[in-house]
Coordinates of C-alpha atoms in Angstrom, one line a residue:
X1472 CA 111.0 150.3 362.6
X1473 CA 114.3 150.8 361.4
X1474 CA 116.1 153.8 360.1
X1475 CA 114.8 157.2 360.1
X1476 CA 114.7 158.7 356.4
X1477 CA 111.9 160.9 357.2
X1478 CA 113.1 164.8 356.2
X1479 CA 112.1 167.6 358.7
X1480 CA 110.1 170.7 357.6
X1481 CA 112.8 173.8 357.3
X1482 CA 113.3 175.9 360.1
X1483 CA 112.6 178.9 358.1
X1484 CA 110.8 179.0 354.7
X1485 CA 107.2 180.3 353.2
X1486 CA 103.9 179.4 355.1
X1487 CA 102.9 176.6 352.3
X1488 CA 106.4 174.9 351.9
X1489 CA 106.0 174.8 355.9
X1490 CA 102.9 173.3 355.6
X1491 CA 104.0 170.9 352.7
X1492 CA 107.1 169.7 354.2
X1493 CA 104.8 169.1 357.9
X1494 CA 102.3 166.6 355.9
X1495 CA 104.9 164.8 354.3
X1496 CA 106.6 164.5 357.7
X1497 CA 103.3 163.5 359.2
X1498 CA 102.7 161.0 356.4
X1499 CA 106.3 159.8 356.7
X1500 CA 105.5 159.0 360.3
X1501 CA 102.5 156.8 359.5
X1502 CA 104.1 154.5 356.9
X1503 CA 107.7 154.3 359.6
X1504 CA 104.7 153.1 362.2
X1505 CA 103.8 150.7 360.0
X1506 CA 107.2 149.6 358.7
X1507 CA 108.6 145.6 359.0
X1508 CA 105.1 144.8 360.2
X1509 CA 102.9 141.6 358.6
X1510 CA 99.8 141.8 357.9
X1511 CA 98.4 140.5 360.7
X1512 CA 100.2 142.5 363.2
X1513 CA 99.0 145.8 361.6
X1514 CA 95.4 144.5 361.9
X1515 CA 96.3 144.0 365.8
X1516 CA 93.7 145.7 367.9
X1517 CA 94.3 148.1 370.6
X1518 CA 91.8 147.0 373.1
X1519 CA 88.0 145.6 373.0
X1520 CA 86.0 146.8 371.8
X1521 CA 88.1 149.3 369.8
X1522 CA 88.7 148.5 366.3
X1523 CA 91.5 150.5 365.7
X1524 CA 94.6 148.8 364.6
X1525 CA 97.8 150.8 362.4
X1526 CA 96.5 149.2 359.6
X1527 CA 92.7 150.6 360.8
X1528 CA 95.0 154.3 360.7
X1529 CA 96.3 153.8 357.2
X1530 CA 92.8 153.2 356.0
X1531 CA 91.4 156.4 358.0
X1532 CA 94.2 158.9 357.2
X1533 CA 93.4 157.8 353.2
X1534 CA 89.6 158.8 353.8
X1535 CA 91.0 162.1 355.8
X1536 CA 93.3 162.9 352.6
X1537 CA 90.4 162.2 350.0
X1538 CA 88.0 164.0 352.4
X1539 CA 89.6 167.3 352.8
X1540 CA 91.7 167.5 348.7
X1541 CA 89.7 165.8 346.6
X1542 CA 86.2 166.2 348.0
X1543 CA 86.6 169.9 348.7
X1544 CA 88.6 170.8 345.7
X1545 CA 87.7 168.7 342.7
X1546 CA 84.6 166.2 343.4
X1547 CA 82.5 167.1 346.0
X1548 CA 80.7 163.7 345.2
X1549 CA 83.4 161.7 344.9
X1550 CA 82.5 158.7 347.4
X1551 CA 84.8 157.5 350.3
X1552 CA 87.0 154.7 350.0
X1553 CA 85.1 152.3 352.5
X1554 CA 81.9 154.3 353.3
X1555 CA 79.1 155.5 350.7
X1556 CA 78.0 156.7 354.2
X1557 CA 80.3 159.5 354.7
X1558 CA 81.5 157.2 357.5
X1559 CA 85.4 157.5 358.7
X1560 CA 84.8 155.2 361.2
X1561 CA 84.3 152.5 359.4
X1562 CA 87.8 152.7 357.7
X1563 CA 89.1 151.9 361.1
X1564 CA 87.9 148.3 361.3
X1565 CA 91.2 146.6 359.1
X1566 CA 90.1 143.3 360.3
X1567 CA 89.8 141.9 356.4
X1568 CA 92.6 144.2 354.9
X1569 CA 96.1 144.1 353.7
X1570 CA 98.6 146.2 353.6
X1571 CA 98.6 146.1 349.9
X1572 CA 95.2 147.4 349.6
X1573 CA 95.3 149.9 352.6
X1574 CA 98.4 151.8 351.8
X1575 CA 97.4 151.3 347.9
X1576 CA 94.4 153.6 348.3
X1577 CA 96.2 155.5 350.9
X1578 CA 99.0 157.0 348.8
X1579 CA 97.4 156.7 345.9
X1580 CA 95.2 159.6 347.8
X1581 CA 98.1 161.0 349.3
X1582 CA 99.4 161.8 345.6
X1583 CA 95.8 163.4 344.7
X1584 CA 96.3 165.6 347.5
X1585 CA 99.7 166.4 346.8
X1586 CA 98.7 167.4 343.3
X1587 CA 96.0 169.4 344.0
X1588 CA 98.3 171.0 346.7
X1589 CA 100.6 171.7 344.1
X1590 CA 98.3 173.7 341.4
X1591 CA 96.6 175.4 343.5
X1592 CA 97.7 178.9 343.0
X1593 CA 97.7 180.5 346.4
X1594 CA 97.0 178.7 350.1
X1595 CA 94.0 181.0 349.4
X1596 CA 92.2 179.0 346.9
X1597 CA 88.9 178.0 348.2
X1598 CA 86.5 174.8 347.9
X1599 CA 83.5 173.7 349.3
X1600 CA 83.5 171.6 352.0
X1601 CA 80.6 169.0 351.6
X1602 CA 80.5 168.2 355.8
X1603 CA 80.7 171.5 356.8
X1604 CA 78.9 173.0 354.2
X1605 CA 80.5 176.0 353.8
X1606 CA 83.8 177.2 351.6
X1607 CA 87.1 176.6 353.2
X1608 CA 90.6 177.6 351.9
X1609 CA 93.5 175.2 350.9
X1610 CA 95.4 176.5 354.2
X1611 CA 92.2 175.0 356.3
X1612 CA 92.3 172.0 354.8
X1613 CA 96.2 171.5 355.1
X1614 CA 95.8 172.6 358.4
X1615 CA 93.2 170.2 359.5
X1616 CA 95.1 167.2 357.8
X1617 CA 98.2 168.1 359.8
X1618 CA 96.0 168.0 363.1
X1619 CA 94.9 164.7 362.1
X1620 CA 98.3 163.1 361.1
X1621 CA 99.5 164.2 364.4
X1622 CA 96.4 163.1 366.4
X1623 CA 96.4 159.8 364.8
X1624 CA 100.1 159.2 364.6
X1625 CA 99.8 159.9 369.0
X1626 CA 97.7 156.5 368.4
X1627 CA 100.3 154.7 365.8
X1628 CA 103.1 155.3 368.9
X1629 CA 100.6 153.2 371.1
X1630 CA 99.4 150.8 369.1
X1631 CA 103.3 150.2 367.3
X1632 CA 104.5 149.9 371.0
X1633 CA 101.9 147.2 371.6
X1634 CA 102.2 145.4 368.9
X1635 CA 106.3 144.8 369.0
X1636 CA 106.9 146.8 371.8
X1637 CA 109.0 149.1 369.4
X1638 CA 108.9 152.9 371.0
X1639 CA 110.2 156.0 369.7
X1640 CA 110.3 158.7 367.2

C-alpha cells in the first residue's frame, strides 16, 4: 500500500452524507488493500480450505453492492455477478480471476449503487428485498453495506498482512 488518499466521513453533517461519505471510506479501504498487488497475490488464499483471497473480497463486496441497490431498488431479478444461485459464496473463490475483471464489475456496481443512492429522494425510500422478502428502506440497505465493508475489510487487513506482510490503516 502506499499513500493514504482515502477522505474521512465529516465529523458533523446530515445522517445520509454520513452514511455516503462511510461507504466511500469503506470502499476506499478495499481497493488501498488491494493496491500494488499482482494478480496472483490477490488470488492468495488465507488458509485451507478457505477460499477467500482480497481478490475473492473484491468479487463478494460487488455481489453485496448489487445485492442490497440494485436488486432491492431497481431489478429485483437482476442475477448475481457469479451466481444464478443467489450464492455470495461463490464470489469468494478468485482462483481463475483478474483484477481487471473483479474490480471491473465491482465498481462498475459500486457506481449503480451510488446512483441509485443519489436519486433516491429521502433515506426513506423503500424496495423490496428479494432474500428477505419483505420491504426495507435505503437507510437499511446503506447500513447493512457499511457492516459488510467493515466486516470484510477486518479480513482484507489479514489477508493483505499475509500476503506482503504490509499492516496498517
Amino acid at each position: 500500500m502506499t499513500t493514504d488518499n482515502r477522505t474521512g466521513p465529516p465529523r458533523s453533517g446530515s445522517e445520509r452524507d454520513t452514511l455516503r461519505a462511510f461507504l466511500d471510506y469503506h470502499r476506499a479501504t478495499l481497493a488501498m488493500k488491494c493496491e500494488g498487488l499482482t494478480d496472483e497475490q490477490l488470488r492468495q488464499r488465507s488458509m485451507p480450505p478457505s477460499t477467500l483471497s482480497l481478490l475473492g473480497l473484491v468479487r463478494h463486496m460487488a455481489e453485496v453492492e448489487r445485492a442490497w441497490f440494485r436488486r432491492v431498488f431497481e431489478d429485483n431479478d437482476v442475477p448475481l455477478v457469479w451466481s444464478d444461485r443467489t450464492d455470495f459464496q461463490a464470489a469468494y473463490d478468485a482462483s481463475a480471476s483478474t483484477r481487471e475483471e473483479a474490480f471491473g464489475a465491482w465498481e462498475a456496481e459500486v457506481a449503480h449503487s451510488r446512483r441509485i443512492e443519489r436519486e433516491a429522494g429521502s433515506l426513506d425510500v423503500a424496495g423490496y428485498q428479494p432474500r428477505w422478502g419483505e420491504e426495507v428502506s435505503l437507510r437499511m440497505a446503506m447500513v447493512h453495506v457499511l457492516m459488510e465493508y467493515g466486516r470484510h475489510n477486518g479480513h482484507a487487513d489479514f489477508l493483505r498482512e499475509g500476503v506482503d506482510g504490509t499492516v496498517g490503516a
